[in-house]
């Protein structure tokens, strides 16, 4: 196996122990994705919804389509903007997630609740 495949396998196995956020960040970094633009909240679905539904002018987050009722934990890992993807650095760059940047990607990690019998 190549070195990268071994690292990816190790990162995936690490999800069996440790926290979701740290393991997801390490996996994405192994794959070449990272950014200082992040936002931390307690990981609860309610905290997530509060954060992303607070702007009355924005399109509301569709809880039904996202299966929010199935979430046990949700973590916003980071935001990648077009500048980071192109390798350019902005002198006035911020390290906080901006809800106004429309040409960007938000990386999340979620744990699904176990099925109830």
N, CA, C and O atoms as a printed pandas DataFrame, in Angstrom:
     atom_number atom_name residue_name chain_id  residue_number  x_coord  y_coord  z_coord
0              1         N          UNK        A               1    0.835   -1.183    0.000
1              2        CA          UNK        A               1    0.000    0.000    0.000
2              3         C          UNK        A               1    0.879    1.245    0.000
3              4         O          UNK        A               1    1.969    1.257    0.571
4              5         N          UNK        A               2    0.377    2.296   -0.655
5              6        CA          UNK        A               2    1.139    3.539   -0.646
6              7         C          UNK        A               2    1.066    4.187    0.732
7              8         O          UNK        A               2    0.187    3.881    1.537
8              9         N          UNK        A               3    2.004    5.080    0.980
9             10        CA          UNK        A               3    2.062    5.784    2.261
10            11         C          UNK        A               3    0.760    6.537    2.536
11            12         O          UNK        A               3    0.265    6.523    3.663
12            13         N          UNK        A               4    0.195    7.201    1.505
13            14        CA          UNK        A               4   -1.045    7.946    1.677
14            15         C          UNK        A               4   -2.195    7.017    2.049
15            16         O          UNK        A               4   -2.994    7.342    2.927
16            17         N          UNK        A               5   -2.284    5.871    1.391
17            18        CA          UNK        A               5   -3.358    4.915    1.710
18            19         C          UNK        A               5   -3.244    4.422    3.146
19            20         O          UNK        A               5   -4.258    4.248    3.822
20            21         N          UNK        A               6   -2.032    4.198    3.614
21            22        CA          UNK        A               6   -1.823    3.763    5.001
22            23         C          UNK        A               6   -2.285    4.856    5.959
23            24         O          UNK        A               6   -2.962    4.572    6.947
24            25         N          UNK        A               7   -1.921    6.100    5.672
25            26        CA          UNK        A               7   -2.328    7.216    6.534
26            27         C          UNK        A               7   -3.849    7.373    6.560
27            28         O          UNK        A               7   -4.437    7.610    7.615
28            29         N          UNK        A               8   -4.478    7.239    5.392
29            30        CA          UNK        A               8   -5.938    7.347    5.326
30            31         C          UNK        A               8   -6.583    6.231    6.139
31            32         O          UNK        A               8   -7.525    6.473    6.893
32            33         N          UNK        A               9   -6.084    5.025    5.989
33            34        CA          UNK        A               9   -6.618    3.889    6.750
34            35         C          UNK        A               9   -6.472    4.123    8.255
35            36         O          UNK        A               9   -7.392    3.838    9.022
36            37         N          UNK        A              10   -5.322    4.638    8.672
37            38        CA          UNK        A              10   -5.104    4.931   10.094
38            39         C          UNK        A              10   -6.070    5.999   10.590
39            40         O          UNK        A              10   -6.612    5.897   11.690
40            41         N          UNK        A              11   -6.279    7.025    9.765
41            42        CA          UNK        A              11   -7.198    8.109   10.163
42            43         C          UNK        A              11   -8.629    7.593   10.278
43            44         O          UNK        A              11   -9.359    7.990   11.186
44            45         N          UNK        A              12   -9.033    6.719    9.371
45            46        CA          UNK        A              12  -10.381    6.154    9.438
46            47         C          UNK        A              12  -10.548    5.269   10.668
47            48         O          UNK        A              12  -11.588    5.310   11.325
48            49         N          UNK        A              13   -9.543    4.479   10.979
49            50        CA          UNK        A              13   -9.609    3.613   12.156
50            51         C          UNK        A              13   -9.649    4.428   13.450
51            52         O          UNK        A              13  -10.205    3.977   14.451
52            53         N          UNK        A              14   -9.066    5.616   13.431
53            54        CA          UNK        A              14   -9.036    6.462   14.624
54            55         C          UNK        A              14  -10.435    6.918   15.043
55            56         O          UNK        A              14  -10.631    7.318   16.190
56            57         N          UNK        A              15  -11.412    6.863   14.131
57            58        CA          UNK        A              15  -12.776    7.265   14.475
58            59         C          UNK        A              15  -13.393    6.341   15.520
59            60         O          UNK        A              15  -14.377    6.709   16.162
60            61         N          UNK        A              16  -12.833    5.151   15.699
61            62        CA          UNK        A              16  -13.359    4.222   16.701
62            63         C          UNK        A              16  -13.100    4.723   18.117
63            64         O          UNK        A              16  -13.784    4.326   19.061
64            65         N          UNK        A              17  -12.113    5.593   18.254
65            66        CA          UNK        A              17  -11.830    6.184   19.560
66            67         C          UNK        A              17  -11.550    7.662   19.330
67            68         O          UNK        A              17  -11.195    8.063   18.222
68            69         N          UNK        A              18  -11.705    8.453   20.347
69            70        CA          UNK        A              18  -11.444    9.882   20.195
70            71         C          UNK        A              18  -12.663   10.634   19.717
71            72         O          UNK        A              18  -13.718   10.053   19.464
72            73         N          UNK        A              19  -12.497   11.943   19.598
73            74        CA          UNK        A              19  -13.608   12.816   19.251
74            75         C          UNK        A              19  -13.837   12.941   17.761
75            76         O          UNK        A              19  -12.909   12.811   16.962
76            77         N          UNK        A              20  -15.072   13.193   17.397
77            78        CA          UNK        A              20  -15.464   13.348   15.998
78            79         C          UNK        A              20  -14.706   14.489   15.342
79            80         O          UNK        A              20  -14.124   14.312   14.272
80            81         N          UNK        A              21  -14.708   15.655   15.969
81            82        CA          UNK        A              21  -14.094   16.849   15.367
82            83         C          UNK        A              21  -12.611   16.637   15.066
83            84         O          UNK        A              21  -12.165   16.869   13.943
84            85         N          UNK        A              22  -11.850   16.198   16.068
85            86        CA          UNK        A              22  -10.408   16.015   15.881
86            87         C          UNK        A              22  -10.108   14.962   14.822
87            88         O          UNK        A              22   -9.234   15.159   13.978
88            89         N          UNK        A              23  -10.824   13.855   14.865
89            90        CA          UNK        A              23  -10.576   12.792   13.886
90            91         C          UNK        A              23  -10.938   13.225   12.473
91            92         O          UNK        A              23  -10.228   12.901   11.521
92            93         N          UNK        A              24  -12.037   13.954   12.332
93            94        CA          UNK        A              24  -12.446   14.429   11.011
94            95         C          UNK        A              24  -11.449   15.449   10.462
95            96         O          UNK        A              24  -11.111   15.420    9.278
96            97         N          UNK        A              25  -10.977   16.357   11.333
97            98        CA          UNK        A              25   -9.985   17.342   10.892
98            99         C          UNK        A              25   -8.687   16.656   10.448
99           100         O          UNK        A              25   -8.097   17.036    9.436
100          101         N          UNK        A              26   -8.250   15.659   11.197
101          102        CA          UNK        A              26   -7.019   14.946   10.836
102          103         C          UNK        A              26   -7.180   14.179    9.527
103          104         O          UNK        A              26   -6.253   14.143    8.717
104          105         N          UNK        A              27   -8.343   13.565    9.310
105          106        CA          UNK        A              27   -8.581   12.860    8.051
106          107         C          UNK        A              27   -8.554   13.831    6.880
107          108         O          UNK        A              27   -7.901   13.570    5.870
108          109         N          UNK        A              28   -9.260   14.948    7.008
109          110        CA          UNK        A              28   -9.287   15.922    5.917
110          111         C          UNK        A              28   -7.915   16.526    5.664
111          112         O          UNK        A              28   -7.558   16.783    4.514
112          113         N          UNK        A              29   -7.145   16.755    6.713
113          114        CA          UNK        A              29   -5.780   17.271    6.526
114          115         C          UNK        A              29   -4.921   16.255    5.776
115          116         O          UNK        A              29   -4.111   16.631    4.929
116          117         N          UNK        A              30   -5.093   14.991    6.079
117          118        CA          UNK        A              30   -4.375   13.933    5.362
118          119         C          UNK        A              30   -4.727   13.960    3.874
119          120         O          UNK        A              30   -3.888   13.672    3.021
120          121         N          UNK        A              31   -5.980   14.309    3.579
121          122        CA          UNK        A              31   -6.437   14.383    2.188
122          123         C          UNK        A              31   -6.083   15.713    1.516
123          124         O          UNK        A              31   -6.354   15.908    0.331
124          125         N          UNK        A              32   -5.473   16.627    2.286
125          126        CA          UNK        A              32   -5.025   17.898    1.723
126          127         C          UNK        A              32   -5.981   19.051    1.912
127          128         O          UNK        A              32   -5.839   20.079    1.250
128          129         N          UNK        A              33   -6.964   18.910    2.806
129          130        CA          UNK        A              33   -7.935   19.968    3.045
130          131         C          UNK        A              33   -7.800   20.488    4.476
131          132         O          UNK        A              33   -7.912   19.730    5.439
132          133         N          UNK        A              34   -7.559   21.780    4.595
133          134        CA          UNK        A              34   -7.532   22.415    5.917
134          135         C          UNK        A              34   -7.724   23.910    5.732
135          136         O          UNK        A              34   -7.489   24.460    4.656
136          137         N          UNK        A              35   -8.155   24.547    6.800
137          138        CA          UNK        A              35   -8.369   25.990    6.780
138          139         C          UNK        A              35   -8.446   26.485    8.218
139          140         O          UNK        A              35   -8.951   25.781    9.092
140          141         N          UNK        A              36   -7.949   27.689    8.465
141          142        CA          UNK        A              36   -8.100   28.262    9.807
142          143         C          UNK        A              36   -9.497   28.829   10.042
143          144         O          UNK        A              36   -9.836   29.174   11.174
144          145         N          UNK        A              37  -10.322   28.930    8.982
145          146        CA          UNK        A              37  -11.674   29.468    9.125
146          147         C          UNK        A              37  -12.557   28.395    9.737
147          148         O          UNK        A              37  -12.940   27.433    9.071
148          149         N          UNK        A              38  -12.870   28.567   10.987
149          150        CA          UNK        A              38  -13.657   27.562   11.682
150          151         C          UNK        A              38  -14.591   28.212   12.682
151          152         O          UNK        A              38  -14.499   29.406   12.966
152          153         N          UNK        A              39  -15.479   27.409   13.201
153          154        CA          UNK        A              39  -16.424   27.859   14.209
154          155         C          UNK        A              39  -16.719   26.654   15.089
155          156         O          UNK        A              39  -17.041   25.571   14.598
156          157         N          UNK        A              40  -16.605   26.856   16.378
157          158        CA          UNK        A              40  -16.884   25.738   17.276
158          159         C          UNK        A              40  -18.158   26.021   18.054
159          160         O          UNK        A              40  -18.385   27.134   18.529
160          161         N          UNK        A              41  -18.971   25.004   18.171
161          162        CA          UNK        A              41  -20.119   25.040   19.056
162          163         C          UNK        A              41  -20.173   23.678   19.721
163          164         O          UNK        A              41  -19.333   22.827   19.429
164          165         N          UNK        A              42  -21.122   23.444   20.596
165          166        CA          UNK        A              42  -21.082   22.236   21.421
166          167         C          UNK        A              42  -21.392   20.937   20.696
167          168         O          UNK        A              42  -21.387   19.876   21.322
168          169         N          UNK        A              43  -21.656   20.985   19.412
169          170        CA          UNK        A              43  -21.892   19.776   18.635
170          171         C          UNK        A              43  -23.325   19.300   18.636
171          172         O          UNK        A              43  -23.649   18.307   17.984
172          173         N          UNK        A              44  -24.193   19.994   19.360
173          174        CA          UNK        A              44  -25.588   19.559   19.393
174          175         C          UNK        A              44  -26.304   20.046   18.127
175          176         O          UNK        A              44  -26.001   21.125   17.619
176          177         N          UNK        A              45  -27.245   19.258   17.625
177          178        CA          UNK        A              45  -28.027   19.714   16.476
178          179         C          UNK        A              45  -28.736   21.038   16.742
179          180         O          UNK        A              45  -28.863   21.860   15.834
180          181         N          UNK        A              46  -29.201   21.259   17.974
181          182        CA          UNK        A              46  -29.880   22.513   18.314
182          183         C          UNK        A              46  -28.930   23.706   18.179
183          184         O          UNK        A              46  -29.325   24.751   17.663
184          185         N          UNK        A              47  -27.693   23.560   18.634
185          186        CA          UNK        A              47  -26.706   24.644   18.513
186          187         C          UNK        A              47  -26.390   24.927   17.046
187          188         O          UNK        A              47  -26.223   26.082   16.656
188          189         N          UNK        A              48  -26.307   23.878   16.241
189          190        CA          UNK        A              48  -26.078   24.031   14.803
190          191         C          UNK        A              48  -27.215   24.838   14.175
191          192         O          UNK        A              48  -26.978   25.812   13.460
192          193         N          UNK        A              49  -28.444   24.422   14.448
193          194        CA          UNK        A              49  -29.595   25.103   13.850
194          195         C          UNK        A              49  -29.682   26.554   14.308
195          196         O          UNK        A              49  -30.021   27.434   13.517
196          197         N          UNK        A              50  -29.382   26.806   15.565
197          198        CA          UNK        A              50  -29.393   28.177   16.074
198          199         C          UNK        A              50  -28.386   29.031   15.314
199          200         O          UNK        A              50  -28.686   30.167   14.949
200          201         N          UNK        A              51  -27.215   28.499   15.077
201          202        CA          UNK        A              51  -26.162   29.237   14.375
202          203         C          UNK        A              51  -26.542   29.534   12.930
203          204         O          UNK        A              51  -26.316   30.645   12.451
204          205         N          UNK        A              52  -27.113   28.561   12.231
205          206        CA          UNK        A              52  -27.346   28.724   10.806
206          207         C          UNK        A              52  -28.739   29.236   10.446
207          208         O          UNK        A              52  -29.021   29.479    9.273
208          209         N          UNK        A              53  -29.586   29.399   11.411
209          210        CA          UNK        A              53  -30.913   29.967   11.142
210          211         C          UNK        A              53  -31.091   31.332   11.790
211          212         O          UNK        A              53  -32.214   31.831   11.867
212          213         N          UNK        A              54  -30.014   31.944   12.257
213          214        CA          UNK        A              54  -30.151   33.216   12.969
214          215         C          UNK        A              54  -30.346   34.415   12.045
215          216         O          UNK        A              54  -30.884   35.431   12.486
216          217         N          UNK        A              55  -29.933   34.338   10.791
217          218        CA          UNK        A              55  -30.076   35.452    9.863
218          219         C          UNK        A              55  -31.455   35.387    9.206
219          220         O          UNK        A              55  -31.709   34.482    8.411
220          221         N          UNK        A              56  -32.351   36.327    9.522
221          222        CA          UNK        A              56  -33.723   36.262    8.997
222          223         C          UNK        A              56  -33.810   36.426    7.475
223          224         O          UNK        A              56  -34.790   35.995    6.867
224          225         N          UNK        A              57  -32.788   37.049    6.848
225          226        CA          UNK        A              57  -32.810   37.225    5.393
226          227         C          UNK        A              57  -32.299   35.995    4.637
227          228         O          UNK        A              57  -32.522   35.873    3.433
228          229         N          UNK        A              58  -31.629   35.104    5.324
229          230        CA          UNK        A              58  -31.036   33.938    4.660
230          231         C          UNK        A              58  -32.092   32.858    4.421
231          232         O          UNK        A              58  -33.135   32.813    5.073
232          233         N          UNK        A              59  -31.779   32.007    3.475
233          234        CA          UNK        A              59  -32.639   30.846    3.229
234          235         C          UNK        A              59  -32.539   29.935    4.439
235          236         O          UNK        A              59  -31.438   29.640    4.904
236          237         N          UNK        A              60  -33.666   29.492    4.948
237          238        CA          UNK        A              60  -33.687   28.646    6.140
238          239         C          UNK        A              60  -33.114   27.265    5.826
239          240         O          UNK        A              60  -33.318   26.712    4.745
240          241         N          UNK        A              61  -32.400   26.736    6.796
241          242        CA          UNK        A              61  -31.839   25.395    6.692
242          243         C          UNK        A              61  -32.990   24.395    6.701
243          244         O          UNK        A              61  -33.852   24.459    7.577
244          245         N          UNK        A              62  -33.019   23.477    5.742
245          246        CA          UNK        A              62  -34.110   22.513    5.629
246          247         C          UNK        A              62  -33.821   21.299    6.503
247          248         O          UNK        A              62  -33.093   20.392    6.099
248          249         N          UNK        A              63  -34.390   21.289    7.694
249          250        CA          UNK        A              63  -34.132   20.231    8.675
250          251         C          UNK        A              63  -34.613   18.863    8.185
251          252         O          UNK        A              63  -33.976   17.847    8.461
252          253         N          UNK        A              64  -35.709   18.835    7.476
253          254        CA          UNK        A              64  -36.253   17.564    7.002
254          255         C          UNK        A              64  -35.341   16.924    5.951
255          256         O          UNK        A              64  -35.040   15.733    6.033
256          257         N          UNK        A              65  -34.905   17.705    4.973
257          258        CA          UNK        A              65  -34.024   17.169    3.930
258          259         C          UNK        A              65  -32.677   16.738    4.487
259          260         O          UNK        A              65  -32.083   15.777    3.997
260          261         N          UNK        A              66  -32.189   17.434    5.501
261          262        CA          UNK        A              66  -30.888   17.107    6.102
262          263         C          UNK        A              66  -30.995   16.002    7.154
263          264         O          UNK        A              66  -29.982   15.583    7.713
264          265         N          UNK        A              67  -32.201   15.533    7.425
265          266        CA          UNK        A              67  -32.433   14.470    8.412
266          267         C          UNK        A              67  -31.883   14.845    9.793
267          268         O          UNK        A              67  -31.286   14.016   10.480
268          269         N          UNK        A              68  -32.091   16.089   10.184
269          270        CA          UNK        A              68  -31.573   16.593   11.456
270          271         C          UNK        A              68  -32.046   15.737   12.631
271          272         O          UNK        A              68  -31.310   15.569   13.603
272          273         N          UNK        A              69  -33.230   15.210   12.556
273          274        CA          UNK        A              69  -33.752   14.394   13.659
274          275         C          UNK        A              69  -32.922   13.130   13.878
275          276         O          UNK        A              69  -33.003   12.512   14.940
276          277         N          UNK        A              70  -32.126   12.743   12.882
277          278        CA          UNK        A              70  -31.255   11.560   13.009
278          279         C          UNK        A              70  -29.880   11.891   13.575
279          280         O          UNK        A              70  -29.110   10.981   13.883
280          281         N          UNK        A              71  -29.554   13.177   13.718
281          282        CA          UNK        A              71  -28.218   13.565   14.160
282          283         C          UNK        A              71  -28.050   13.368   15.658
283          284         O          UNK        A              71  -28.918   13.730   16.452
284          285         N          UNK        A              72  -26.937   12.799   16.018
285          286        CA          UNK        A              72  -26.528   12.751   17.429
286          287         C          UNK        A              72  -25.568   13.901   17.715
287          288         O          UNK        A              72  -25.644   14.551   18.758
288          289         N          UNK        A              73  -24.657   14.139   16.763
289          290        CA          UNK        A              73  -23.659   15.206   16.900
290          291         C          UNK        A              73  -23.360   15.758   15.518
291          292         O          UNK        A              73  -23.357   15.026   14.528
292          293         N          UNK        A              74  -23.108   17.066   15.465
293          294        CA          UNK        A              74  -22.723   17.727   14.218
294          295         C          UNK        A              74  -21.598   18.704   14.539
295          296         O          UNK        A              74  -21.675   19.446   15.518
296          297         N          UNK        A              75  -20.564   18.703   13.723
297          298        CA          UNK        A              75  -19.433   19.614   13.915
298          299         C          UNK        A              75  -19.139   20.335   12.608
299          300         O          UNK        A              75  -19.012   19.707   11.557
300          301         N          UNK        A              76  -19.032   21.652   12.681
301          302        CA          UNK        A              76  -18.544   22.424   11.549
302          303         C          UNK        A              76  -17.028   22.386   11.647
303          304         O          UNK        A              76  -16.452   22.882   12.615
304          305         N          UNK        A              77  -16.386   21.804   10.656
305          306        CA          UNK        A              77  -14.935   21.638   10.710
306          307         C          UNK        A              77  -14.217   22.890   10.235
307          308         O          UNK        A              77  -13.368   23.425   10.947
308          309         N          UNK        A              78  -14.552   23.365    9.032
309          310        CA          UNK        A              78  -13.948   24.585    8.521
310          311         C          UNK        A              78  -14.620   25.004    7.227
311          312         O          UNK        A              78  -15.445   24.285    6.665
312          313         N          UNK        A              79  -14.239   26.194    6.772
313          314        CA          UNK        A              79  -14.720   26.753    5.519
314          315         C          UNK        A              79  -13.520   26.917    4.587
315          316         O          UNK        A              79  -12.497   27.474    4.986
316          317         N          UNK        A              80  -13.640   26.437    3.356
317          318        CA          UNK        A              80  -12.619   26.666    2.334
318          319         C          UNK        A              80  -13.183   27.665    1.335
319          320         O          UNK        A              80  -14.257   27.457    0.771
320          321         N          UNK        A              81  -12.455   28.740    1.125
321          322        CA          UNK        A              81  -12.888   29.758    0.171
322          323         C          UNK        A              81  -12.139   29.570   -1.147
323          324         O          UNK        A              81  -11.203   28.776   -1.242
324          325         N          UNK        A              82  -12.571   30.318   -2.156
325          326        CA          UNK        A              82  -11.902   30.253   -3.444
326          327         C          UNK        A              82  -10.436   30.664   -3.343
327          328         O          UNK        A              82   -9.604   30.159   -4.097
328          329         N          UNK        A              83  -10.103   31.580   -2.418
329          330        CA          UNK        A              83   -8.704   32.000   -2.242
330          331         C          UNK        A              83   -7.840   30.832   -1.759
331          332         O          UNK        A              83   -6.736   30.624   -2.261
332          333         N          UNK        A              84   -8.341   30.082   -0.796
333          334        CA          UNK        A              84   -7.569   28.961   -0.270
334          335         C          UNK        A              84   -7.429   27.857   -1.310
335          336         O          UNK        A              84   -6.384   27.212   -1.396
336          337         N          UNK        A              85   -8.463   27.642   -2.088
337          338        CA          UNK        A              85   -8.405   26.605   -3.119
338          339         C          UNK        A              85   -7.430   26.969   -4.233
339          340         O          UNK        A              85   -6.822   26.091   -4.847
340          341         N          UNK        A              86   -7.284   28.282   -4.494
341          342        CA          UNK        A              86   -6.361   28.712   -5.547
342          343         C          UNK        A              86   -4.944   28.931   -5.017
343          344         O          UNK        A              86   -4.019   29.152   -5.799
344          345         N          UNK        A              87   -4.765   28.874   -3.693
345          346        CA          UNK        A              87   -3.440   29.050   -3.106
346          347         C          UNK        A              87   -3.054   30.492   -2.866
347          348         O          UNK        A              87   -1.923   30.764   -2.463
348          349         N          UNK        A              88   -3.972   31.433   -3.105
349          350        CA          UNK        A              88   -3.684   32.842   -2.878
350          351         C          UNK        A              88   -3.947   33.180   -1.416
351          352         O          UNK        A              88   -4.846   32.625   -0.786
352          353         N          UNK        A              89   -3.158   34.086   -0.899
353          354        CA          UNK        A              89   -3.332   34.534    0.479
354          355         C          UNK        A              89   -3.730   35.996    0.459
355          356         O          UNK        A              89   -3.106   36.809   -0.223
356          357         N          UNK        A              90   -4.762   36.326    1.204
357          358        CA          UNK        A              90   -5.239   37.690    1.313
358          359         C          UNK        A              90   -4.629   38.321    2.562
359          360         O          UNK        A              90   -4.686   37.740    3.646
360          361         N          UNK        A              91   -4.049   39.501    2.412
361          362        CA          UNK        A              91   -3.410   40.190    3.525
362          363         C          UNK        A              91   -4.399   40.452    4.665
363          364         O          UNK        A              91   -4.007   40.466    5.832
364          365         N          UNK        A              92   -5.661   40.656    4.337
365          366        CA          UNK        A              92   -6.667   40.966    5.349
366          367         C          UNK        A              92   -7.577   39.777    5.625
367          368         O          UNK        A              92   -8.731   39.958    6.013
368          369         N          UNK        A              93   -7.081   38.590    5.433
369          370        CA          UNK        A              93   -7.860   37.365    5.620
370          371         C          UNK        A              93   -8.262   37.197    7.078
371          372         O          UNK        A              93   -7.486   37.495    7.986
372          373         N          UNK        A              94   -9.478   36.718    7.293
373          374        CA          UNK        A              94   -9.968   36.444    8.637
374          375         C          UNK        A              94   -9.927   34.945    8.887
375          376         O          UNK        A              94   -9.910   34.151    7.947
376          377         N          UNK        A              95   -9.913   34.564   10.152
377          378        CA          UNK        A              95   -9.914   33.152   10.517
378          379         C          UNK        A              95  -11.260   32.719   11.078
379          380         O          UNK        A              95  -11.332   31.763   11.850
380          381         N          UNK        A              96  -12.300   33.398   10.706
381          382        CA          UNK        A              96  -13.638   33.034   11.165
382          383         C          UNK        A              96  -14.500   32.688    9.961
383          384         O          UNK        A              96  -14.289   33.209    8.866
384          385         N          UNK        A              97  -15.465   31.814   10.167
385          386        CA          UNK        A              97  -16.387   31.454    9.094
386          387         C          UNK        A              97  -17.217   32.671    8.737
387          388         O          UNK        A              97  -17.755   33.347    9.614
388          389         N          UNK        A              98  -17.317   32.943    7.453
389          390        CA          UNK        A              98  -18.118   34.060    6.977
390          391         C          UNK        A              98  -19.353   33.517    6.279
391          392         O          UNK        A              98  -19.246   32.762    5.313
392          393         N          UNK        A              99  -20.522   33.903    6.768
393          394        CA          UNK        A              99  -21.759   33.440    6.156
394          395         C          UNK        A              99  -22.073   34.204    4.872
395          396         O          UNK        A              99  -23.010   33.848    4.158
396          397         N          UNK        A             100  -21.303   35.246    4.570
397          398        CA          UNK        A             100  -21.560   36.020    3.360
398          399         C          UNK        A             100  -20.723   35.547    2.169
399          400         O          UNK        A             100  -20.983   35.966    1.041
400          401         N          UNK        A             101  -19.733   34.692    2.388
401          402        CA          UNK        A             101  -18.933   34.182    1.279
402          403         C          UNK        A             101  -19.708   33.082    0.578
403          404         O          UNK        A             101  -19.898   31.996    1.126
404          405         N          UNK        A             102  -20.153   33.366   -0.632
405          406        CA          UNK        A             102  -20.977   32.407   -1.345
406          407         C          UNK        A             102  -20.153   31.428   -2.181
407          408         O          UNK        A             102  -20.658   30.367   -2.547
408          409         N          UNK        A             103  -18.909   31.754   -2.489
409          410        CA          UNK        A             103  -18.062   30.849   -3.252
410          411         C          UNK        A             103  -17.106   30.157   -2.297
411          412         O          UNK        A             103  -15.910   30.449   -2.260
412          413         N          UNK        A             104  -17.651   29.252   -1.541
413          414        CA          UNK        A             104  -16.849   28.528   -0.569
414          415         C          UNK        A             104  -17.513   27.196   -0.262
415          416         O          UNK        A             104  -18.647   26.934   -0.660
416          417         N          UNK        A             105  -16.781   26.374    0.450
417          418        CA          UNK        A             105  -17.277   25.076    0.865
418          419         C          UNK        A             105  -17.195   24.985    2.380
419          420         O          UNK        A             105  -16.185   25.358    2.977
420          421         N          UNK        A             106  -18.252   24.493    2.998
421          422        CA          UNK        A             106  -18.251   24.236    4.433
422          423         C          UNK        A             106  -18.116   22.737    4.624
423          424         O          UNK        A             106  -18.838   21.955    4.004
424          425         N          UNK        A             107  -17.192   22.342    5.481
425          426        CA          UNK        A             107  -16.975   20.931    5.776
426          427         C          UNK        A             107  -17.559   20.626    7.150
427          428         O          UNK        A             107  -17.216   21.267    8.143
428          429         N          UNK        A             108  -18.443   19.639    7.187
429          430        CA          UNK        A             108  -19.095   19.205    8.417
430          431         C          UNK        A             108  -18.803   17.734    8.653
431          432         O          UNK        A             108  -18.475   16.991    7.728
432          433         N          UNK        A             109  -18.928   17.332    9.897
433          434        CA          UNK        A             109  -18.899   15.910   10.253
434          435         C          UNK        A             109  -20.084   15.680   11.183
435          436         O          UNK        A             109  -20.361   16.494   12.064
436          437         N          UNK        A             110  -20.777   14.571   10.980
437          438        CA          UNK        A             110  -21.953   14.283   11.800
438          439         C          UNK        A             110  -21.956   12.818   12.209
439          440         O          UNK        A             110  -21.454   11.947   11.499
440          441         N          UNK        A             111  -22.530   12.582   13.360
441          442        CA          UNK        A             111  -22.749   11.218   13.840
442          443         C          UNK        A             111  -24.251   10.992   13.848
443          444         O          UNK        A             111  -25.010   11.796   14.389
444          445         N          UNK        A             112  -24.663    9.908   13.253
445          446        CA          UNK        A             112  -26.075    9.547   13.213
446          447         C          UNK        A             112  -26.437    8.805   14.500
447          448         O          UNK        A             112  -25.673    7.975   14.990
448          449         N          UNK        A             113  -27.610    9.119   15.031
449          450        CA          UNK        A             113  -28.101    8.413   16.195
450          451         C          UNK        A             113  -28.314    6.946   15.835
451          452         O          UNK        A             113  -28.708    6.621   14.715
452          453         N          UNK        A             114  -28.054    6.084   16.778
453          454        CA          UNK        A             114  -28.292    4.669   16.532
454          455         C          UNK        A             114  -29.787    4.424   16.435
455          456         O          UNK        A             114  -30.586    5.084   17.100
456          457         N          UNK        A             115  -30.147    3.473   15.604
457          458        CA          UNK        A             115  -31.558    3.144   15.417
458          459         C          UNK        A             115  -32.188    2.672   16.705
459          460         O          UNK        A             115  -31.607    1.899   17.467
460          461         N          UNK        A             116  -33.372    3.150   16.921
461          462        CA          UNK        A             116  -34.121    2.708   18.105
462          463         C          UNK        A             116  -34.973    1.511   17.716
463          464         O          UNK        A             116  -35.596    1.499   16.655
464          465         N          UNK        A             117  -34.995    0.515   18.574
465          466        CA          UNK        A             117  -35.789   -0.691   18.268
466          467         C          UNK        A             117  -37.049   -0.745   19.055
467          468         O          UNK        A             117  -37.824   -1.691   18.915
